[in-house]
């Protein structure tokens, strides 16, 4: 008997928005008996032809399987969706994006209701989930035994990365990566705004931007090493003093081009704040030391 001959574990899925619907198709295609529920019932009924069992209520869906996955809009939706559902003995996996504090509070909430709990953060869009090689994956944190028990099922739509028993850590990793992404989007947006109206086509800047951002990717590892060692000076090739002076050129160029500097100025201000706090000491650092200013009171 091979693994594919084994009976597939049944599960219930609550929440059939763009993401939930893709997840549902993934589990159905893999042969898992799936019970679905959605607040707007038509989205659940649409999955019946693909083999889903449609529950009339969230409580009914929860009752249908030991493994209950929720993928709702936000943490508050869990309260309204799961109100009145009996979670006793259930394994609850929350794929809804939330904050670390929400993940921890939700774990305590689940425990009070007799359920085991895993929080999660999906790294990928609905177009990526279920597509081999797309790079989509899901962070999980909370109960390790629960993760181990359900890993094979959870990995049907996207690869799984367990990031610790603190139920807040999936959200922490998720939001850290998303925040970095928006910083990147902000810089890219500013760059395209600078060339607008000039004889430089966005499509010509695009490969240069990609190449440059790739080359600057070294900053990720460099920052991690310096934050660990707290050594912000050894081996610095682009000093903070030089970069603060250079940042004035960025701001003057934005002004010349008629582009607001709001997307880049917070980071430039942070560098300047670090330098001005102690120019003799911080001038020879690179920019990583400025990170210590972000957690106010922790520098
Ligand atoms: N879509 C994406 O690109 C991202 C990728 C990364 C992960 N996020 C997070 O995934 C969660 C679900 O996202 P989604 O794309 O499925 O979102 P929607 O299409 O807007 O569907 C939302 C579902 O939540 C239901 N819902 C909303 N409020 C309530 C409520 N008070 N009670 C019960 N259900 C509720 C909604 O139901 P309906 O509007 O169809 O009746 C949908 O099923 C999310 O955390 C993303 O941040 C997606």
mmCIF file of N, CA, C and O and ligand atoms in Angstrom, residues 14-21 37-41 43 71-74 76-78 80-81 95-98 122-126 174, ligand 1:
data_model
loop_
_atom_site.group_PDB
_atom_site.id
_atom_site.type_symbol
_atom_site.label_atom_id
_atom_site.label_comp_id
_atom_site.label_asym_id
_atom_site.label_seq_id
_atom_site.Cartn_x
_atom_site.Cartn_y
_atom_site.Cartn_z
ATOM 1 N N UNK A 14 -13.686 27.049 7.003
ATOM 2 C CA UNK A 14 -14.611 28.166 7.177
ATOM 3 C C UNK A 14 -13.986 29.404 6.551
ATOM 4 O O UNK A 14 -12.871 29.798 6.916
ATOM 5 N N UNK A 15 -14.702 30.001 5.606
ATOM 6 C CA UNK A 15 -14.181 31.193 4.928
ATOM 7 C C UNK A 15 -13.804 30.859 3.503
ATOM 8 O O UNK A 15 -12.816 30.163 3.257
ATOM 9 N N UNK A 16 -14.637 31.324 2.573
ATOM 10 C CA UNK A 16 -14.402 31.020 1.152
ATOM 11 C C UNK A 16 -14.308 32.309 0.357
ATOM 12 O O UNK A 16 -14.979 32.509 -0.648
ATOM 13 N N UNK A 17 -13.444 33.193 0.838
ATOM 14 C CA UNK A 17 -13.094 34.363 0.043
ATOM 15 C C UNK A 17 -12.143 33.929 -1.055
ATOM 16 O O UNK A 17 -12.064 32.742 -1.411
ATOM 17 N N UNK A 18 -11.393 34.854 -1.589
ATOM 18 C CA UNK A 18 -10.470 34.518 -2.684
ATOM 19 C C UNK A 18 -9.482 33.439 -2.245
ATOM 20 O O UNK A 18 -9.218 32.473 -2.982
ATOM 21 N N UNK A 19 -8.952 33.592 -1.030
ATOM 22 C CA UNK A 19 -7.956 32.631 -0.566
ATOM 23 C C UNK A 19 -8.597 31.314 -0.163
ATOM 24 O O UNK A 19 -8.125 30.233 -0.549
ATOM 25 N N UNK A 20 -9.669 31.389 0.609
ATOM 26 C CA UNK A 20 -10.321 30.161 1.071
ATOM 27 C C UNK A 20 -10.786 29.295 -0.081
ATOM 28 O O UNK A 20 -10.682 28.060 -0.035
ATOM 29 N N UNK A 21 -11.278 29.920 -1.130
ATOM 30 C CA UNK A 21 -11.768 29.154 -2.286
ATOM 31 C C UNK A 21 -10.625 28.397 -2.969
ATOM 32 O O UNK A 21 -10.765 27.220 -3.335
ATOM 33 N N UNK A 37 -17.981 26.061 4.860
ATOM 34 C CA UNK A 37 -19.003 27.041 5.279
ATOM 35 C C UNK A 37 -18.490 28.430 4.929
ATOM 36 O O UNK A 37 -17.285 28.714 5.029
ATOM 37 N N UNK A 38 -19.404 29.278 4.494
ATOM 38 C CA UNK A 38 -19.068 30.680 4.273
ATOM 39 C C UNK A 38 -20.272 31.524 4.650
ATOM 40 O O UNK A 38 -21.428 31.105 4.474
ATOM 41 N N UNK A 39 -19.986 32.735 5.174
ATOM 42 C CA UNK A 39 -21.084 33.630 5.593
ATOM 43 C C UNK A 39 -22.047 33.872 4.440
ATOM 44 O O UNK A 39 -23.262 33.774 4.594
ATOM 45 N N UNK A 40 -21.501 34.164 3.264
ATOM 46 C CA UNK A 40 -22.339 34.274 2.070
ATOM 47 C C UNK A 40 -22.423 32.879 1.457
ATOM 48 O O UNK A 40 -21.453 32.382 0.864
ATOM 49 N N UNK A 41 -23.584 32.253 1.643
ATOM 50 C CA UNK A 41 -23.691 30.809 1.377
ATOM 51 C C UNK A 41 -23.420 30.434 -0.078
ATOM 52 O O UNK A 41 -22.960 29.325 -0.369
ATOM 53 N N UNK A 43 -21.100 31.169 -2.017
ATOM 54 C CA UNK A 43 -19.706 30.794 -2.286
ATOM 55 C C UNK A 43 -19.437 29.357 -1.841
ATOM 56 O O UNK A 43 -18.593 28.665 -2.424
ATOM 57 N N UNK A 71 -10.195 30.642 7.390
ATOM 58 C CA UNK A 71 -9.488 31.617 6.548
ATOM 59 C C UNK A 71 -10.459 32.769 6.298
ATOM 60 O O UNK A 71 -11.144 32.804 5.272
ATOM 61 N N UNK A 72 -10.520 33.670 7.277
ATOM 62 C CA UNK A 72 -11.488 34.764 7.237
ATOM 63 C C UNK A 72 -10.768 36.091 7.040
ATOM 64 O O UNK A 72 -9.536 36.149 6.982
ATOM 65 N N UNK A 73 -11.566 37.140 6.958
ATOM 66 C CA UNK A 73 -10.997 38.449 6.639
ATOM 67 C C UNK A 73 -10.004 38.928 7.692
ATOM 68 O O UNK A 73 -8.884 39.335 7.379
ATOM 69 N N UNK A 74 -10.426 38.869 8.955
ATOM 70 C CA UNK A 74 -9.572 39.363 10.041
ATOM 71 C C UNK A 74 -9.951 38.654 11.337
ATOM 72 O O UNK A 74 -10.917 37.878 11.375
ATOM 73 N N UNK A 76 -11.365 39.615 14.021
ATOM 74 C CA UNK A 76 -12.717 39.857 14.542
ATOM 75 C C UNK A 76 -13.745 38.945 13.879
ATOM 76 O O UNK A 76 -14.742 38.558 14.503
ATOM 77 N N UNK A 77 -13.518 38.572 12.610
ATOM 78 C CA UNK A 77 -14.485 37.696 11.925
ATOM 79 C C UNK A 77 -14.575 36.330 12.587
ATOM 80 O O UNK A 77 -15.599 35.646 12.464
ATOM 81 N N UNK A 78 -13.490 35.905 13.262
ATOM 82 C CA UNK A 78 -13.540 34.588 13.922
ATOM 83 C C UNK A 78 -14.577 34.586 15.031
ATOM 84 O O UNK A 78 -15.257 33.577 15.248
ATOM 85 N N UNK A 80 -17.372 36.356 15.214
ATOM 86 C CA UNK A 80 -18.744 36.242 14.713
ATOM 87 C C UNK A 80 -18.967 34.892 14.053
ATOM 88 O O UNK A 80 -20.037 34.294 14.204
ATOM 89 N N UNK A 81 -17.958 34.358 13.336
ATOM 90 C CA UNK A 81 -18.161 33.086 12.631
ATOM 91 C C UNK A 81 -18.277 31.917 13.612
ATOM 92 O O UNK A 81 -19.106 31.030 13.420
ATOM 93 N N UNK A 95 -5.805 30.424 9.473
ATOM 94 C CA UNK A 95 -5.031 30.978 8.349
ATOM 95 C C UNK A 95 -5.350 32.455 8.107
ATOM 96 O O UNK A 95 -4.914 33.024 7.103
ATOM 97 N N UNK A 96 -6.105 33.047 9.014
ATOM 98 C CA UNK A 96 -6.477 34.461 8.887
ATOM 99 C C UNK A 96 -5.296 35.336 9.289
ATOM 100 O O UNK A 96 -4.669 35.090 10.317
ATOM 101 N N UNK A 97 -5.002 36.364 8.506
ATOM 102 C CA UNK A 97 -3.897 37.256 8.862
ATOM 103 C C UNK A 97 -4.265 38.054 10.110
ATOM 104 O O UNK A 97 -5.354 38.615 10.212
ATOM 105 N N UNK A 98 -3.324 38.087 11.072
ATOM 106 C CA UNK A 98 -3.564 38.858 12.294
ATOM 107 C C UNK A 98 -2.263 39.358 12.867
ATOM 108 O O UNK A 98 -1.197 39.202 12.258
ATOM 109 N N UNK A 122 -0.183 33.296 5.737
ATOM 110 C CA UNK A 122 0.021 32.812 4.367
ATOM 111 C C UNK A 122 0.934 33.766 3.612
ATOM 112 O O UNK A 122 0.636 34.954 3.487
ATOM 113 N N UNK A 123 2.034 33.238 3.096
ATOM 114 C CA UNK A 123 2.953 34.045 2.292
ATOM 115 C C UNK A 123 2.731 33.695 0.816
ATOM 116 O O UNK A 123 3.368 32.807 0.262
ATOM 117 N N UNK A 124 1.803 34.377 0.228
ATOM 118 C CA UNK A 124 1.498 34.126 -1.183
ATOM 119 C C UNK A 124 0.110 34.645 -1.493
ATOM 120 O O UNK A 124 -0.713 34.817 -0.587
ATOM 121 N N UNK A 125 -0.131 34.905 -2.741
ATOM 122 C CA UNK A 125 -1.450 35.375 -3.168
ATOM 123 C C UNK A 125 -2.296 34.159 -3.565
ATOM 124 O O UNK A 125 -1.754 33.059 -3.760
ATOM 125 N N UNK A 126 -3.611 34.350 -3.722
ATOM 126 C CA UNK A 126 -4.431 33.214 -4.173
ATOM 127 C C UNK A 126 -3.931 32.629 -5.504
ATOM 128 O O UNK A 126 -4.045 31.424 -5.731
ATOM 129 N N UNK A 174 5.024 36.713 9.455
ATOM 130 C CA UNK A 174 4.199 37.157 8.325
ATOM 131 C C UNK A 174 4.282 38.680 8.178
ATOM 132 O O UNK A 174 4.602 39.218 7.109
HETATM 133 N N1 LIG B 1 -5.864 37.551 -0.920
HETATM 134 C C1 LIG B 1 -4.571 37.781 -0.693
HETATM 135 O O1 LIG B 1 -3.814 38.200 -1.564
HETATM 136 C C2 LIG B 1 -3.956 37.578 0.675
HETATM 137 C C3 LIG B 1 -2.744 36.685 0.631
HETATM 138 C C4 LIG B 1 -2.135 36.456 1.988
HETATM 139 C C5 LIG B 1 -3.174 36.074 3.017
HETATM 140 N N2 LIG B 1 -4.297 36.962 2.987
HETATM 141 C C6 LIG B 1 -5.194 36.803 4.132
HETATM 142 O O2 LIG B 1 -6.053 35.676 3.963
HETATM 143 C C7 LIG B 1 -7.288 35.924 4.648
HETATM 144 C C8 LIG B 1 -8.439 35.709 3.680
HETATM 145 O O3 LIG B 1 -8.215 36.535 2.559
HETATM 146 P P1 LIG B 1 -9.151 36.494 1.286
HETATM 147 O O4 LIG B 1 -8.318 36.909 0.121
HETATM 148 O O5 LIG B 1 -9.845 35.200 1.180
HETATM 149 O O6 LIG B 1 -10.185 37.663 1.662
HETATM 150 P P2 LIG B 1 -11.634 37.937 1.067
HETATM 151 O O7 LIG B 1 -11.717 37.480 -0.340
HETATM 152 O O8 LIG B 1 -11.925 39.349 1.367
HETATM 153 O O9 LIG B 1 -12.575 36.976 1.947
HETATM 154 C C9 LIG B 1 -12.846 37.239 3.309
HETATM 155 C C10 LIG B 1 -13.593 36.079 3.906
HETATM 156 O O10 LIG B 1 -13.934 36.397 5.267
HETATM 157 C C11 LIG B 1 -15.367 36.288 5.410
HETATM 158 N N3 LIG B 1 -15.808 37.228 6.423
HETATM 159 C C12 LIG B 1 -15.514 38.548 6.508
HETATM 160 N N4 LIG B 1 -16.086 39.075 7.600
HETATM 161 C C13 LIG B 1 -16.751 38.067 8.214
HETATM 162 C C14 LIG B 1 -17.535 37.975 9.396
HETATM 163 N N5 LIG B 1 -17.741 39.035 10.175
HETATM 164 N N6 LIG B 1 -18.061 36.785 9.732
HETATM 165 C C15 LIG B 1 -17.841 35.689 8.949
HETATM 166 N N7 LIG B 1 -17.113 35.698 7.811
HETATM 167 C C16 LIG B 1 -16.567 36.879 7.451
HETATM 168 C C17 LIG B 1 -15.897 36.585 4.034
HETATM 169 O O11 LIG B 1 -17.210 36.107 3.953
HETATM 170 P P3 LIG B 1 -18.223 36.671 2.810
HETATM 171 O O12 LIG B 1 -17.938 38.170 2.677
HETATM 172 O O13 LIG B 1 -17.910 35.926 1.550
HETATM 173 O O14 LIG B 1 -19.561 36.416 3.326
HETATM 174 C C18 LIG B 1 -14.920 35.793 3.179
HETATM 175 O O15 LIG B 1 -15.180 34.421 3.250
HETATM 176 C C19 LIG B 1 -7.231 37.367 5.158
HETATM 177 O O16 LIG B 1 -6.899 37.362 6.525
HETATM 178 C C20 LIG B 1 -6.117 37.988 4.319
HETATM 179 O O17 LIG B 1 -5.454 39.046 4.987
HETATM 180 C C21 LIG B 1 -4.961 37.053 1.690
#
